[in-house]
Coordinates of C-alpha atoms and ligand atoms in Angstrom, one line a residue:
M1 CA 103.7 96.1 22.1
K2 CA 101.3 94.9 24.6
L3 CA 98.7 97.3 26.1
A4 CA 100.5 97.2 29.5
S5 CA 103.6 98.5 27.8
R6 CA 101.8 101.0 25.5
L7 CA 100.2 102.7 28.7
V8 CA 103.5 104.1 29.7
N9 CA 105.5 104.0 26.4
F10 CA 104.2 106.6 24.1
D11 CA 105.4 110.0 22.8
V12 CA 104.4 112.2 25.7
C13 CA 105.6 115.4 24.0
P14 CA 106.4 115.2 20.2
D15 CA 109.1 117.8 19.1
D16 CA 109.8 119.1 22.6
P17 CA 113.5 119.9 22.7
F18 CA 113.8 119.2 26.4
R19 CA 112.3 115.6 26.2
P20 CA 110.1 115.6 29.3
M21 CA 109.0 112.4 30.8
S22 CA 105.5 113.7 31.5
T23 CA 103.4 115.8 29.1
P24 CA 103.6 119.6 29.8
I25 CA 100.4 121.5 30.3
Y26 CA 100.1 123.9 27.4
Q27 CA 97.9 126.3 29.4
T28 CA 97.3 128.8 26.5
A29 CA 94.2 129.8 24.6
T30 CA 96.0 131.1 21.5
F31 CA 99.3 130.5 19.6
E32 CA 101.2 133.2 17.7
Q33 CA 101.2 133.0 14.0
L34 CA 104.4 133.8 12.1
E35 CA 102.5 135.1 9.0
A36 CA 99.1 136.8 8.8
D37 CA 97.9 134.4 6.2
A38 CA 99.5 131.1 7.4
F39 CA 98.5 129.1 10.4
G40 CA 101.0 127.0 12.4
Q41 CA 100.2 123.5 13.7
Y42 CA 98.1 125.2 16.6
D43 CA 96.3 128.5 16.5
Y44 CA 93.5 128.4 19.1
S45 CA 93.0 125.8 21.9
R46 CA 89.3 125.2 21.1
S47 CA 90.5 123.8 17.7
G48 CA 93.6 122.1 19.0
N49 CA 96.0 122.1 22.0
P50 CA 99.3 120.1 22.3
T51 CA 98.4 118.6 25.7
R52 CA 95.0 117.5 24.4
K53 CA 96.6 116.1 21.2
V54 CA 98.9 113.8 23.2
L55 CA 95.9 112.6 25.1
E56 CA 93.7 112.1 22.0
D57 CA 96.5 110.2 20.2
Q58 CA 97.1 108.0 23.2
L59 CA 93.3 107.2 23.5
A60 CA 93.1 106.4 19.8
A61 CA 96.1 104.0 20.2
L62 CA 94.7 102.3 23.2
E63 CA 91.3 101.6 21.5
N64 CA 93.0 100.6 18.3
G65 CA 91.3 103.5 16.4
T66 CA 92.9 106.1 14.2
R67 CA 91.7 109.3 15.9
G68 CA 90.6 110.2 19.4
F69 CA 88.8 113.3 20.6
C70 CA 88.4 114.6 24.2
F71 CA 85.5 116.5 25.6
S72 CA 84.5 118.3 28.8
S73 CA 82.5 115.3 29.9
G74 CA 81.1 112.0 28.9
M75 CA 77.8 113.7 28.2
A76 CA 79.5 116.2 25.9
A77 CA 81.0 113.2 24.0
I78 CA 77.5 111.5 23.8
T79 CA 75.9 114.8 22.7
T80 CA 78.5 115.2 19.9
V81 CA 77.7 111.7 18.6
T82 CA 74.0 112.6 18.5
H83 CA 74.8 115.7 16.4
L84 CA 75.9 113.4 13.5
L85 CA 72.1 113.0 13.1
K86 CA 69.6 115.4 11.6
A87 CA 65.8 115.9 12.0
G88 CA 63.9 112.8 10.9
D89 CA 66.8 110.4 11.7
E90 CA 66.3 107.8 14.4
I91 CA 68.5 106.2 17.1
L92 CA 67.9 102.6 18.1
A93 CA 69.1 102.2 21.6
D94 CA 69.4 99.4 24.1
W95 CA 67.0 100.0 27.0
D96 CA 69.6 99.8 29.8
L97 CA 71.5 103.1 29.4
Y98 CA 73.3 105.5 31.6
G99 CA 70.7 107.7 33.2
G100 CA 72.2 110.9 31.8
A101 CA 72.1 109.4 28.2
S102 CA 68.4 108.5 28.7
R103 CA 67.7 112.1 29.8
L104 CA 69.6 113.5 26.8
F105 CA 67.6 111.3 24.4
A106 CA 64.2 111.9 26.0
R107 CA 64.4 115.7 26.8
V108 CA 67.0 117.3 24.6
L109 CA 67.2 115.2 21.4
N110 CA 63.4 115.4 20.9
R111 CA 63.7 119.2 20.3
S112 CA 65.7 118.7 17.2
G113 CA 63.4 116.1 15.6
V114 CA 65.6 113.1 16.2
T115 CA 63.7 110.2 17.6
V116 CA 64.9 107.4 19.9
R117 CA 63.4 104.0 20.1
Y118 CA 64.5 101.4 22.8
V119 CA 65.0 97.7 22.1
D120 CA 66.4 94.8 24.1
A121 CA 69.8 94.7 22.4
S122 CA 70.8 91.5 24.2
N123 CA 68.6 90.0 21.5
V124 CA 70.3 90.7 18.2
E125 CA 67.4 89.4 16.2
S126 CA 65.1 91.9 17.8
V127 CA 67.4 94.8 16.9
A128 CA 67.5 93.6 13.3
A129 CA 63.7 93.5 13.3
A130 CA 63.4 97.0 14.8
M131 CA 65.6 98.7 12.3
T132 CA 63.9 101.1 9.8
P133 CA 65.2 103.1 6.9
A134 CA 65.3 106.1 9.3
T135 CA 67.6 104.3 11.7
R136 CA 71.0 106.0 11.4
L137 CA 72.6 105.0 14.7
V138 CA 72.5 102.0 17.0
Y139 CA 73.6 102.9 20.5
A140 CA 74.4 100.7 23.4
E141 CA 76.7 100.0 26.4
S142 CA 78.2 96.5 27.4
P143 CA 78.2 95.5 30.1
T144 CA 75.2 97.8 30.8
N145 CA 74.9 99.8 33.9
P146 CA 73.4 99.0 36.5
L147 CA 72.2 95.5 35.4
L148 CA 75.5 94.4 33.9
R149 CA 73.8 92.8 30.9
V150 CA 76.2 91.8 28.2
L151 CA 75.5 92.5 24.6
D152 CA 77.0 90.7 21.5
L153 CA 78.8 93.7 20.0
K154 CA 80.0 91.9 16.9
G155 CA 76.5 90.6 16.1
L156 CA 75.0 94.1 16.7
A157 CA 77.7 95.7 14.5
E158 CA 76.6 93.4 11.6
V159 CA 73.0 94.2 12.2
A160 CA 73.6 98.0 12.3
H161 CA 75.8 97.8 9.1
A162 CA 73.2 95.7 7.2
G163 CA 70.9 98.7 7.7
S164 CA 73.6 101.2 6.8
A165 CA 73.5 102.6 10.3
L166 CA 76.5 103.5 12.5
F167 CA 77.0 101.5 15.7
C168 CA 78.1 103.4 18.8
V169 CA 79.3 101.7 22.0
D170 CA 79.8 103.4 25.3
N171 CA 82.8 101.5 26.7
S172 CA 82.9 103.3 30.1
T173 CA 82.2 100.3 32.2
M174 CA 85.2 98.3 30.8
S175 CA 87.9 100.8 29.8
P176 CA 90.2 100.2 26.8
Y177 CA 92.2 97.7 29.0
L178 CA 89.4 95.2 29.1
Q179 CA 87.4 95.7 25.9
N180 CA 88.1 97.2 22.4
P181 CA 84.8 97.6 20.6
L182 CA 86.4 98.9 17.4
D183 CA 88.0 95.5 16.9
L184 CA 84.5 94.0 16.9
G185 CA 83.3 96.1 14.1
V186 CA 81.9 99.0 16.1
D187 CA 82.2 102.4 14.4
I188 CA 82.3 104.7 17.4
V189 CA 83.5 104.0 20.9
L190 CA 83.1 106.5 23.6
H191 CA 83.9 106.8 27.3
S192 CA 83.1 108.8 30.3
A193 CA 86.8 109.4 31.0
T194 CA 85.6 110.5 34.4
K195 CA 85.4 106.8 35.4
F196 CA 88.1 104.2 34.9
L197 CA 90.3 106.2 32.5
C198 CA 90.8 108.8 35.1
G199 CA 90.6 106.4 38.1
H200 CA 91.0 109.0 40.8
S201 CA 87.7 110.9 40.8
D202 CA 89.5 114.2 40.0
V203 CA 88.5 114.9 36.4
T204 CA 85.2 115.1 34.5
G205 CA 85.9 114.2 31.0
G206 CA 84.8 112.2 27.9
T207 CA 86.3 110.8 24.7
I208 CA 85.2 109.5 21.3
I209 CA 87.5 107.2 19.3
V210 CA 86.9 106.1 15.7
K211 CA 88.7 104.3 12.8
D212 CA 87.1 105.8 9.7
A213 CA 88.8 109.0 8.4
A214 CA 85.6 110.7 7.1
L215 CA 83.8 110.0 10.4
A216 CA 86.8 111.4 12.3
E217 CA 86.7 114.6 10.2
E218 CA 83.0 115.1 11.1
I219 CA 83.6 114.5 14.8
Y220 CA 86.5 117.0 14.7
F221 CA 84.3 119.5 13.0
L222 CA 81.7 119.2 15.7
Q223 CA 84.2 119.4 18.5
N224 CA 85.7 122.6 17.1
A225 CA 82.2 124.1 16.1
E226 CA 80.6 123.4 19.4
G227 CA 83.5 124.2 21.7
S228 CA 83.2 121.1 23.9
A229 CA 86.8 120.0 24.1
L230 CA 88.6 119.2 27.3
G231 CA 90.9 121.8 28.9
P232 CA 94.7 121.3 29.0
F233 CA 95.0 120.8 32.8
D234 CA 92.3 118.1 32.8
C235 CA 94.0 116.5 29.8
F236 CA 97.2 116.4 31.9
L237 CA 95.5 114.8 34.9
L238 CA 93.9 112.1 32.5
L239 CA 97.3 111.4 31.0
R240 CA 98.7 110.9 34.4
G241 CA 95.8 108.7 35.7
M242 CA 95.8 106.5 32.6
K243 CA 99.4 105.4 33.1
T244 CA 98.2 103.1 35.9
L245 CA 95.1 101.8 34.1
K246 CA 96.4 98.3 34.0
L247 CA 97.5 98.2 37.6
R248 CA 94.2 99.6 38.8
M249 CA 92.0 97.5 36.6
D250 CA 93.8 94.3 37.4
A251 CA 93.5 95.0 41.1
Q252 CA 89.9 96.2 41.0
Q253 CA 88.8 93.3 38.8
K254 CA 90.4 90.8 41.1
N255 CA 88.6 92.4 44.1
A256 CA 85.3 92.5 42.2
E257 CA 85.6 88.7 41.5
A258 CA 86.1 88.0 45.2
V259 CA 83.3 90.3 46.2
A260 CA 80.9 88.8 43.6
S261 CA 81.6 85.3 44.8
F262 CA 81.0 86.2 48.4
L263 CA 77.7 88.0 47.6
A264 CA 76.6 85.1 45.4
A265 CA 76.8 82.7 48.4
H266 CA 75.2 85.1 50.9
P267 CA 71.7 84.1 52.0
K268 CA 70.5 87.7 52.3
V269 CA 71.4 88.5 48.6
R270 CA 68.9 87.8 46.0
A271 CA 70.7 88.2 42.6
V272 CA 74.2 89.0 41.8
H273 CA 74.9 90.6 38.4
Y274 CA 78.5 90.3 37.4
P275 CA 79.8 89.3 34.0
G276 CA 82.9 87.6 35.5
L277 CA 80.8 85.0 37.3
P278 CA 80.3 81.8 35.2
S279 CA 76.6 81.9 36.3
H280 CA 76.1 85.1 34.3
P281 CA 73.7 84.3 31.4
N282 CA 76.1 85.9 28.8
Y283 CA 79.4 84.8 30.5
A284 CA 80.5 83.1 27.2
I285 CA 80.0 86.4 25.1
Q286 CA 81.9 88.4 27.8
Q287 CA 84.8 85.9 27.7
R288 CA 84.9 86.1 23.9
Q289 CA 84.7 89.9 23.5
A290 CA 86.4 91.2 26.7
R291 CA 89.3 90.4 29.0
G292 CA 87.3 89.9 32.3
G293 CA 84.2 90.9 34.0
G294 CA 85.4 94.3 35.1
A295 CA 85.0 96.0 38.5
I296 CA 81.3 96.8 38.6
L297 CA 78.6 94.6 40.0
S298 CA 75.1 94.9 41.2
F299 CA 72.8 92.8 43.5
C300 CA 69.4 92.8 45.2
V301 CA 68.9 92.9 49.0
G302 CA 65.1 92.3 49.2
S303 CA 63.6 95.8 49.9
P304 CA 64.3 99.4 49.1
E305 CA 64.7 100.0 52.9
A306 CA 67.4 97.4 53.1
A307 CA 69.2 98.8 50.1
K308 CA 69.2 102.3 51.7
Q309 CA 70.5 100.9 55.0
L310 CA 73.2 98.8 53.5
A311 CA 74.4 101.8 51.3
E312 CA 74.5 104.0 54.4
K313 CA 76.2 101.6 56.8
T314 CA 79.1 100.3 54.8
Q315 CA 82.3 102.0 55.8
L316 CA 84.7 101.2 52.9
F317 CA 82.1 101.6 50.2
R318 CA 81.3 105.3 50.0
I319 CA 77.9 106.4 48.6
S320 CA 78.7 108.0 45.3
V321 CA 76.9 108.2 41.8
S322 CA 80.0 107.5 39.9
F323 CA 82.2 104.5 39.4
G324 CA 85.7 103.5 38.3
S325 CA 87.8 105.2 41.1
V326 CA 90.4 103.6 43.2
N327 CA 88.1 103.9 46.1
S328 CA 85.2 101.5 46.3
T329 CA 81.7 103.1 46.0
I330 CA 78.2 102.0 46.6
S331 CA 75.0 103.3 45.1
V332 CA 71.2 102.7 44.9
P333 CA 70.7 103.3 41.2
V334 CA 66.9 104.0 41.3
K335 CA 67.5 106.8 43.9
M336 CA 70.8 108.2 42.4
S337 CA 72.2 107.7 38.9
H338 CA 68.9 106.6 37.4
A339 CA 66.7 109.0 39.1
S340 CA 66.7 111.0 35.9
V341 CA 65.3 108.1 34.0
P342 CA 61.6 108.8 33.5
L343 CA 59.5 106.6 35.8
E344 CA 57.6 104.8 33.1
L345 CA 60.9 103.9 31.4
R346 CA 62.5 102.9 34.7
D347 CA 59.6 100.5 35.4
S348 CA 59.6 99.0 32.0
R349 CA 63.3 98.6 32.3
G350 CA 63.0 96.5 35.4
I351 CA 65.6 98.3 37.5
P352 CA 64.6 96.8 40.9
E353 CA 64.2 99.3 43.7
D354 CA 66.3 97.1 46.0
L355 CA 69.2 97.0 43.6
I356 CA 72.6 98.0 44.9
R357 CA 75.5 98.8 42.6
L358 CA 79.2 98.4 43.7
S359 CA 82.2 99.8 42.0
V360 CA 85.1 97.9 43.6
G361 CA 88.3 99.8 44.2
I362 CA 91.9 98.8 45.0
E363 CA 91.5 98.2 48.8
D364 CA 92.3 94.9 50.5
A365 CA 89.6 92.3 49.3
G366 CA 89.3 90.9 52.8
D367 CA 88.5 94.3 54.3
L368 CA 85.9 94.9 51.6
I369 CA 84.2 91.5 52.2
A370 CA 84.3 91.9 55.9
D371 CA 82.7 95.3 55.6
L372 CA 79.8 93.9 53.4
E373 CA 79.4 90.9 55.6
A374 CA 79.1 92.9 58.8
Q375 CA 76.6 95.4 57.3
L376 CA 74.5 92.5 55.6
E377 CA 74.3 90.9 59.1
S378 CA 72.9 94.1 60.6
I379 CA 70.0 94.9 58.1
Ligands
LIG401 C1 79.2 108.5 33.8 C2 78.7 108.0 32.5 C3 78.5 108.8 31.5 C4 78.5 110.4 31.5 O1 79.8 110.8 31.7 P1 80.1 112.2 32.5 O2 81.6 112.3 32.4 O3 79.5 112.1 33.8 O4 79.4 113.3 31.7 C5 78.1 108.2 30.2 N1 78.0 106.8 30.2 C6 78.3 106.1 31.2 C7 78.2 104.6 31.0 C8 78.6 106.6 32.5 O5 78.8 105.8 33.5

């Protein structure tokens, strides 16, 4: 079955005698045991919950993994991955990471003796050269946010495995509809489910999907030991939102392509970063490993003041730190999502102060372009 069919055709409630069309919310913390010394399939919702299980199985299926795990946020999912490491271990990360991941790595992970080194992972050779025997995890996003750099995930997986490290990819900017990193040799794929998976800005959640059974057991151990799993009602909302993932992504990507083409031809716009434009430096890699350029793009408008003005003036693009919703949003990354990136890192990462990031929604493309055109005129 194609992914479009699998998004709506799955077992929404195994073993339910009433055969519901939508997954019931098992809003219960505990489950009765029939015998004192024998557990049923579920005993306590931190350890397992039927609503969460349906969502986790569906996510595993959509990413072509064997097991999925859902967490209270994308950051909780990332934190869980870092707990696979111990003191003395090292993470080799691409430098263009989500601001919250940078903050976790710089200000929390250092307390447990795990070190993080940053490399330019768009150069596979430089990652190979930077690996040391302590490198246990290679960590990256592709396309990156907010610069939309595209990394060669297959090449990076080979480099990580040559050094006996795991390779973890944050797939939030693409969603499982557009890219399946496990198929490219990646060991751990994670998402902020808050973004495209949810699609409606009404859930904060995260997910990890893996193929390897031993790795799955370790992640399950951490999810249960740390108590970071997603609650049943949020699981229900995600299950509902994900049914329209294809419809949303198709519409949003089509709109993003139109907006990117408009911006690329506009005299006041300096640089358009969008992996769906043939002028993108790694367009060929994106074509090979994903099914389109997605719905996020960024561009420069010449000065931080112009960036602030444009963000505040647009009518259909609301100022918001997040992305992936059916609504179009606009942000100034250095002032918002990336404000938590330490200044020295931000500078060396070259995130321009006049950079604007758009997450393109499902509105009419003509309306979106007209809004940008009018406001670009006025700044
Ligand atoms: C938002 C985001 C996260 C963090 O997810 P939360 O659900 O906000 O905790 C992680 N990675 C990327 C790429 C994100 O965009």
